[in-house]
mmCIF file of C-alpha atoms and ligand atoms in Angstrom:
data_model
loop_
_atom_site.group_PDB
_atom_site.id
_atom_site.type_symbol
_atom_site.label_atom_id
_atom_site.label_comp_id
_atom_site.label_asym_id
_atom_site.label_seq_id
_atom_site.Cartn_x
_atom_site.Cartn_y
_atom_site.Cartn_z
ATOM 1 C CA UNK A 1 251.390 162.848 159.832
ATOM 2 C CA UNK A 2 252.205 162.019 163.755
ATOM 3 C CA UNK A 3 253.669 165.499 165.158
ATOM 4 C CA UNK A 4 254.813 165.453 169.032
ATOM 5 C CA UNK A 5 255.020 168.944 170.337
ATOM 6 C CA UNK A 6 257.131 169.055 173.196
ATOM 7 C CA UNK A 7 258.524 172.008 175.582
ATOM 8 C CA UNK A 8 258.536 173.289 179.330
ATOM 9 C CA UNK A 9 255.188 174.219 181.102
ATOM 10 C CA UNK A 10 253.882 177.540 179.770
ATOM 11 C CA UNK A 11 256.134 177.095 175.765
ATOM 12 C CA UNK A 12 252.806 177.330 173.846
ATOM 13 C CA UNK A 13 252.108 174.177 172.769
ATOM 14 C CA UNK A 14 248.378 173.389 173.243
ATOM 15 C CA UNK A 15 247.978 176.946 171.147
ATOM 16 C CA UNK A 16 249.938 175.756 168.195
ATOM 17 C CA UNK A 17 248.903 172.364 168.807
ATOM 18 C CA UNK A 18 245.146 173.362 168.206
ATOM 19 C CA UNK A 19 246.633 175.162 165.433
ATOM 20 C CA UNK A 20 248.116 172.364 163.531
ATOM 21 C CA UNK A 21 245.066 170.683 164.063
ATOM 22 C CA UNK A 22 242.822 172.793 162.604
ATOM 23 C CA UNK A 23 245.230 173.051 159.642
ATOM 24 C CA UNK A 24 245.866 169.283 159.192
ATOM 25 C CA UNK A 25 242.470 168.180 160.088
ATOM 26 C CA UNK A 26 244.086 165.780 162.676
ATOM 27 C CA UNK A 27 243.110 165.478 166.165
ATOM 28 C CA UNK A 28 244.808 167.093 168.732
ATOM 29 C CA UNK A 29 245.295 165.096 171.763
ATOM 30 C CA UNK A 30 246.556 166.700 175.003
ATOM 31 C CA UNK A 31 247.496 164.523 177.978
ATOM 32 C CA UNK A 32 247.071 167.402 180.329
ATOM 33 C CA UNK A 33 243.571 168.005 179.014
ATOM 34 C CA UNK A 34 242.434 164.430 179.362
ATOM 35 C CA UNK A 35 243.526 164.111 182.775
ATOM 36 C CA UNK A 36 242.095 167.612 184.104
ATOM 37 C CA UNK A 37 238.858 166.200 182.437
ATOM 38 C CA UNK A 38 239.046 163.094 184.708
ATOM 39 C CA UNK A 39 239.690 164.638 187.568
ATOM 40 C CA UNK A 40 236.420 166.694 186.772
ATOM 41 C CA UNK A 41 235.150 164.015 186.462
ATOM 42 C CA UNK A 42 235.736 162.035 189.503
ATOM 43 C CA UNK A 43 236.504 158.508 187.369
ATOM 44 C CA UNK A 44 239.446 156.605 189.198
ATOM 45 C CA UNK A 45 241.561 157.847 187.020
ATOM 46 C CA UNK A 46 240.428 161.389 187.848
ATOM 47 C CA UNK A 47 240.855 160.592 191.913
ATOM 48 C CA UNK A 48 244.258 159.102 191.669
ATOM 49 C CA UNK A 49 245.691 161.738 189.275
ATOM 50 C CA UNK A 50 244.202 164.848 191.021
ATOM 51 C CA UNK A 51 246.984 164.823 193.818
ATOM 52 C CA UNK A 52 250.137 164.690 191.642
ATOM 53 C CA UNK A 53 248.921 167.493 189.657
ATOM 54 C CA UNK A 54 248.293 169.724 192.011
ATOM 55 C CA UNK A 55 251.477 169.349 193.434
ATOM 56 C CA UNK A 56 252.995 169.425 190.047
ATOM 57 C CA UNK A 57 254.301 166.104 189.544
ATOM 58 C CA UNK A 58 254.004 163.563 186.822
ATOM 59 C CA UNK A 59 250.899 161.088 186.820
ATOM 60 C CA UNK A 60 252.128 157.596 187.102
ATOM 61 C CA UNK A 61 253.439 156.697 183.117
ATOM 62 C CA UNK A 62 250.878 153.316 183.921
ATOM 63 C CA UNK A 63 247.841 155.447 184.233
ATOM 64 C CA UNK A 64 248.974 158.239 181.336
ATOM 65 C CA UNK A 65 249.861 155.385 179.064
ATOM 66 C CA UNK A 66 246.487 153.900 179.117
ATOM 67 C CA UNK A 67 244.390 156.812 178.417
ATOM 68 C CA UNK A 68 246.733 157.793 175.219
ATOM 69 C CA UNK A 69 246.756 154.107 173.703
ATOM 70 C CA UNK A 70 243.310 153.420 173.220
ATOM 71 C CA UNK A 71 243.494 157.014 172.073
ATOM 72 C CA UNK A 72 245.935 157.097 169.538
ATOM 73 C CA UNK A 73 244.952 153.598 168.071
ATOM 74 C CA UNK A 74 241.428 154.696 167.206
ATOM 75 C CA UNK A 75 239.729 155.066 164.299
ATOM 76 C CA UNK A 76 239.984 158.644 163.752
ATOM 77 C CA UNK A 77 243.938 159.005 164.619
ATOM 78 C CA UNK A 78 244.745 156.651 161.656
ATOM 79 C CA UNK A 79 245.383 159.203 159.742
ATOM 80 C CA UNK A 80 247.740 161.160 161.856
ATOM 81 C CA UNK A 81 247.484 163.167 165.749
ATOM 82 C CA UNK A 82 249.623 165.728 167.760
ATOM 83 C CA UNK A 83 250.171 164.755 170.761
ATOM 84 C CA UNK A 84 250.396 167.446 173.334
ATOM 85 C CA UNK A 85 251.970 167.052 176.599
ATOM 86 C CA UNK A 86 252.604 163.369 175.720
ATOM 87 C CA UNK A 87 255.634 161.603 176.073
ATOM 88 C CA UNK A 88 257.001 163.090 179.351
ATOM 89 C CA UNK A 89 259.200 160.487 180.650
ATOM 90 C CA UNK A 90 261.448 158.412 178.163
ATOM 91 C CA UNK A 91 259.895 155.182 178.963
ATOM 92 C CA UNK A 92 256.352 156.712 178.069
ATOM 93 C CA UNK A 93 258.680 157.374 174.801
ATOM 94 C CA UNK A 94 259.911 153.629 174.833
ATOM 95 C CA UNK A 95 256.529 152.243 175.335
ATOM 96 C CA UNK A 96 254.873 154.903 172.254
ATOM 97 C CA UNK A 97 257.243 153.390 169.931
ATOM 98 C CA UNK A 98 256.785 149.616 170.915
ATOM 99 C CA UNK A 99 252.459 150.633 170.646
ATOM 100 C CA UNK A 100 251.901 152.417 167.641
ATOM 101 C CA UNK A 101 250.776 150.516 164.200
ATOM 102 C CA UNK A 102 253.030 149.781 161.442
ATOM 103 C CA UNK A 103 252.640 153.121 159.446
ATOM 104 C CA UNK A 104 252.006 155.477 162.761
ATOM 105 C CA UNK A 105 255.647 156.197 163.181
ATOM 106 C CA UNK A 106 256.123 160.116 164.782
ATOM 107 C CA UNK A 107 257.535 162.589 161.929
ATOM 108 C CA UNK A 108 258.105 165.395 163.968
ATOM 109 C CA UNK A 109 259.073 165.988 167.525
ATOM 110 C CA UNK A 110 258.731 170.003 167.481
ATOM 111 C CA UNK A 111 260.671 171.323 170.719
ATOM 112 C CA UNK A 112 259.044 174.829 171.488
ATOM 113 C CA UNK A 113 262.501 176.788 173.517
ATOM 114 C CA UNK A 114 261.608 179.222 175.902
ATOM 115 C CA UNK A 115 263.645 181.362 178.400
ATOM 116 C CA UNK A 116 262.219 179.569 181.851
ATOM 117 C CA UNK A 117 262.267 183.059 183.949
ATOM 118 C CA UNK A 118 260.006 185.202 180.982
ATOM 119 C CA UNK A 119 257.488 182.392 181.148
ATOM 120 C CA UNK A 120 256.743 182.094 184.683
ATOM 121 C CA UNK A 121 254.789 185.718 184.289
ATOM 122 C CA UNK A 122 252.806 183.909 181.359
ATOM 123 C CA UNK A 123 251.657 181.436 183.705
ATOM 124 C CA UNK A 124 250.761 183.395 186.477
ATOM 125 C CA UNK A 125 248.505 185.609 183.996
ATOM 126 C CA UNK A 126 246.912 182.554 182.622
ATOM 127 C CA UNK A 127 245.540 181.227 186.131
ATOM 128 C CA UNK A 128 245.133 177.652 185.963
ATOM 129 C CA UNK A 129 244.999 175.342 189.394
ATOM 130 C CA UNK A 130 247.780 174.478 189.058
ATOM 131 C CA UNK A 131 249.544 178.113 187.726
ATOM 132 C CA UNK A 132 250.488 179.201 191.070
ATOM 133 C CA UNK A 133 254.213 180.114 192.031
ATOM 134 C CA UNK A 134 255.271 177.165 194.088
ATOM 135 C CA UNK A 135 253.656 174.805 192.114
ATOM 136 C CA UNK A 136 255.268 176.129 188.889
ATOM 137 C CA UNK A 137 258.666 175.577 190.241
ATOM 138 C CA UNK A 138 257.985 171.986 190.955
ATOM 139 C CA UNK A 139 256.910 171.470 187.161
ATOM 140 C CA UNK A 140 259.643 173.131 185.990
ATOM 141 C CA UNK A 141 261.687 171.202 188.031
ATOM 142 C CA UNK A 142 260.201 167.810 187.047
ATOM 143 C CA UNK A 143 260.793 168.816 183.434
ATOM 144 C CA UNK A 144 264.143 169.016 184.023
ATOM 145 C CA UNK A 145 264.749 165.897 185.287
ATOM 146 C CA UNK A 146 262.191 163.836 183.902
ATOM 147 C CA UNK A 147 261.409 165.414 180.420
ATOM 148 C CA UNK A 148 264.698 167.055 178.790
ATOM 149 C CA UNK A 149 266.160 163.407 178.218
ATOM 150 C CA UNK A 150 263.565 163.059 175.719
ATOM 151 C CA UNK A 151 265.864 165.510 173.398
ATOM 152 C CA UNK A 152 268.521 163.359 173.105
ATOM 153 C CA UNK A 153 266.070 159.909 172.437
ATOM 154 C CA UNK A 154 264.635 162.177 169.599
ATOM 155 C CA UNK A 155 267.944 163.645 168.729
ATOM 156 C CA UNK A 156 269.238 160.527 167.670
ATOM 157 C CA UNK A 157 266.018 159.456 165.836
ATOM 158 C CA UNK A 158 266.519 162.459 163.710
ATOM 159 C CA UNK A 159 263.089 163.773 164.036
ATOM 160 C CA UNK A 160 263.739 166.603 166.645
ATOM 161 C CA UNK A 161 263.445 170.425 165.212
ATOM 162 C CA UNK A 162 264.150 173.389 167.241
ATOM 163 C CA UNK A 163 260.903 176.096 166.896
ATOM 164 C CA UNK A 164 261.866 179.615 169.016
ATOM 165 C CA UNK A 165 259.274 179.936 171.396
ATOM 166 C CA UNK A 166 260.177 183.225 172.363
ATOM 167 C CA UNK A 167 258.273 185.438 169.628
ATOM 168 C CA UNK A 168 254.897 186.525 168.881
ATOM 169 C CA UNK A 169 252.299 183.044 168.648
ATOM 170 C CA UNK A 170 251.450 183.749 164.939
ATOM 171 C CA UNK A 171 255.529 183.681 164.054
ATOM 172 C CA UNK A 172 255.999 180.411 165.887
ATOM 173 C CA UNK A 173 253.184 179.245 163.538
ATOM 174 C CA UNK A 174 254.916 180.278 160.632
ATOM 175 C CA UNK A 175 258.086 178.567 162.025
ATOM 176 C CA UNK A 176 256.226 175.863 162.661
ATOM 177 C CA UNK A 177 254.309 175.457 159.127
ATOM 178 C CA UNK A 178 258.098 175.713 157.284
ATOM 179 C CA UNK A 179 259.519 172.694 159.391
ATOM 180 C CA UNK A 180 256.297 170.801 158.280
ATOM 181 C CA UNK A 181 256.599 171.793 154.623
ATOM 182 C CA UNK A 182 252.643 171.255 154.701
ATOM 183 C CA UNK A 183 249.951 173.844 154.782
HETATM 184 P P1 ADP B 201 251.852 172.161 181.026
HETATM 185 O O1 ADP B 201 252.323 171.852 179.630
HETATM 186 O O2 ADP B 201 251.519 173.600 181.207
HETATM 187 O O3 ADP B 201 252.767 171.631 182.086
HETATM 188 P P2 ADP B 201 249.745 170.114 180.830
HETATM 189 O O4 ADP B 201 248.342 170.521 180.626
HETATM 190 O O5 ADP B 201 250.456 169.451 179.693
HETATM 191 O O6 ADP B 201 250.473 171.441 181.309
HETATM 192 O O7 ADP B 201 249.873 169.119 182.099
HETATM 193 C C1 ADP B 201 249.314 169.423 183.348
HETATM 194 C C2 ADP B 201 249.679 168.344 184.379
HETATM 195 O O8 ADP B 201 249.103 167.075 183.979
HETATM 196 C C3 ADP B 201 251.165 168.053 184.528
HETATM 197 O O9 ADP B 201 251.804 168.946 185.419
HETATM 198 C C4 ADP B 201 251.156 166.595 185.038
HETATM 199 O O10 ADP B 201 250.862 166.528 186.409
HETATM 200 C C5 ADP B 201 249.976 165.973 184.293
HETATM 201 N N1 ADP B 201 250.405 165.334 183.020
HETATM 202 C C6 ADP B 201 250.090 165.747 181.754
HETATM 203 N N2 ADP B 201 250.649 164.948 180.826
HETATM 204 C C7 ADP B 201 251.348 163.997 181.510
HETATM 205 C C8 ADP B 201 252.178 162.888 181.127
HETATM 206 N N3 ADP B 201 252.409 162.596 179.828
HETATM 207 N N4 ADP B 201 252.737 162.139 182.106
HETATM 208 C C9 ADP B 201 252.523 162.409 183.395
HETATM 209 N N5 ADP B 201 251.783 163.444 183.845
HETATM 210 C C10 ADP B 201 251.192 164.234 182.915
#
């Protein structure tokens, strides 16, 4: 099963993502995690994305795109992923379709909805780098713009479903489990 979760900054989705991985026994892979772990790093990839994020921008969809293809075509993904933070842009959509094998077609595009102002006191309390005020409002703001066209590309593929962020994380789970019919 290939399962995109997709929402604002701060919806919940590498919580339920880990979640559905567990569950399904497929592997979870988060763009945001990969890149914070190059930056860590230091690899070129790590030194050219460090900037953007920081500032709350998107990394370049070249440099994103090649870190989740050789991901998502190996061995162990055969069988199914989430992806987590990944596609942000509608041509990293475009070029996810044009990549995957024959058979690795995305099921589910689960949009976690969340009320923007009750979130921004989530991510403050959760303290990341790149968690503070101003840089918040420039993620949101690059959602906006760059990410919410993904619901219509996924609207008209039939595969988008609406989970209400706004509750308690074990009752998004349960919403979550009843769109997947699975576990
Ligand atoms: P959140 O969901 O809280 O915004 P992530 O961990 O998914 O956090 O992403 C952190 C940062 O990593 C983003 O603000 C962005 O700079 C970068 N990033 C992650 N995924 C992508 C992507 N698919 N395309 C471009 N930049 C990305």
């Amino acid at each position: 099963m290939q399962i995109i979760l997709f929402g604002p900054p701060g919806c919940g989705k590498g919580t339920q993502a880990t979640f559905i991985s567990q569950s399904l026994s497929i592997p979870h892979l988060s763009t945001g995690d990969m890149l914070r772990s190059a930056v860590t790093s230091k690899s070129e990839i790590g030194l050219k994305a460090k900037e953007i994020m920081e500032k709350g921008g998107l990394v370049s969809d070249e440099i994103v795109l090649s870190i989740v293809k050789d991901r998502v075509l190996s061995i162990d993904c055969q069988k199914g992923f989430i992806l987590d933070g990944f596609p942000r842009t509608v041509n990293q959509a475009e070029k996810l379709e044009f990549f995957l094998n024959n058979g690795q077609s995305i099921d589910f595009v689960l949009r976690i909805k969340v009320n923007e102002e009750d979130i921004l006191k989530r991510l403050i309390d959760r303290g990341r780098d790149d968690d503070k005020p101003e840089i918040i409002k420039n993620r949101f703001k690059t959602y906006n713009s760059e990410t919410e066209p993904l619901i219509p590309f996924y609207e008209e593929r039939g595969i988008l479903f609406n989970i209400n962020g706004m509750q308690e994380i074990e009752k998004v789970s349960e919403e979550i489990k009843k769109v997947l019919g699975v576990f």
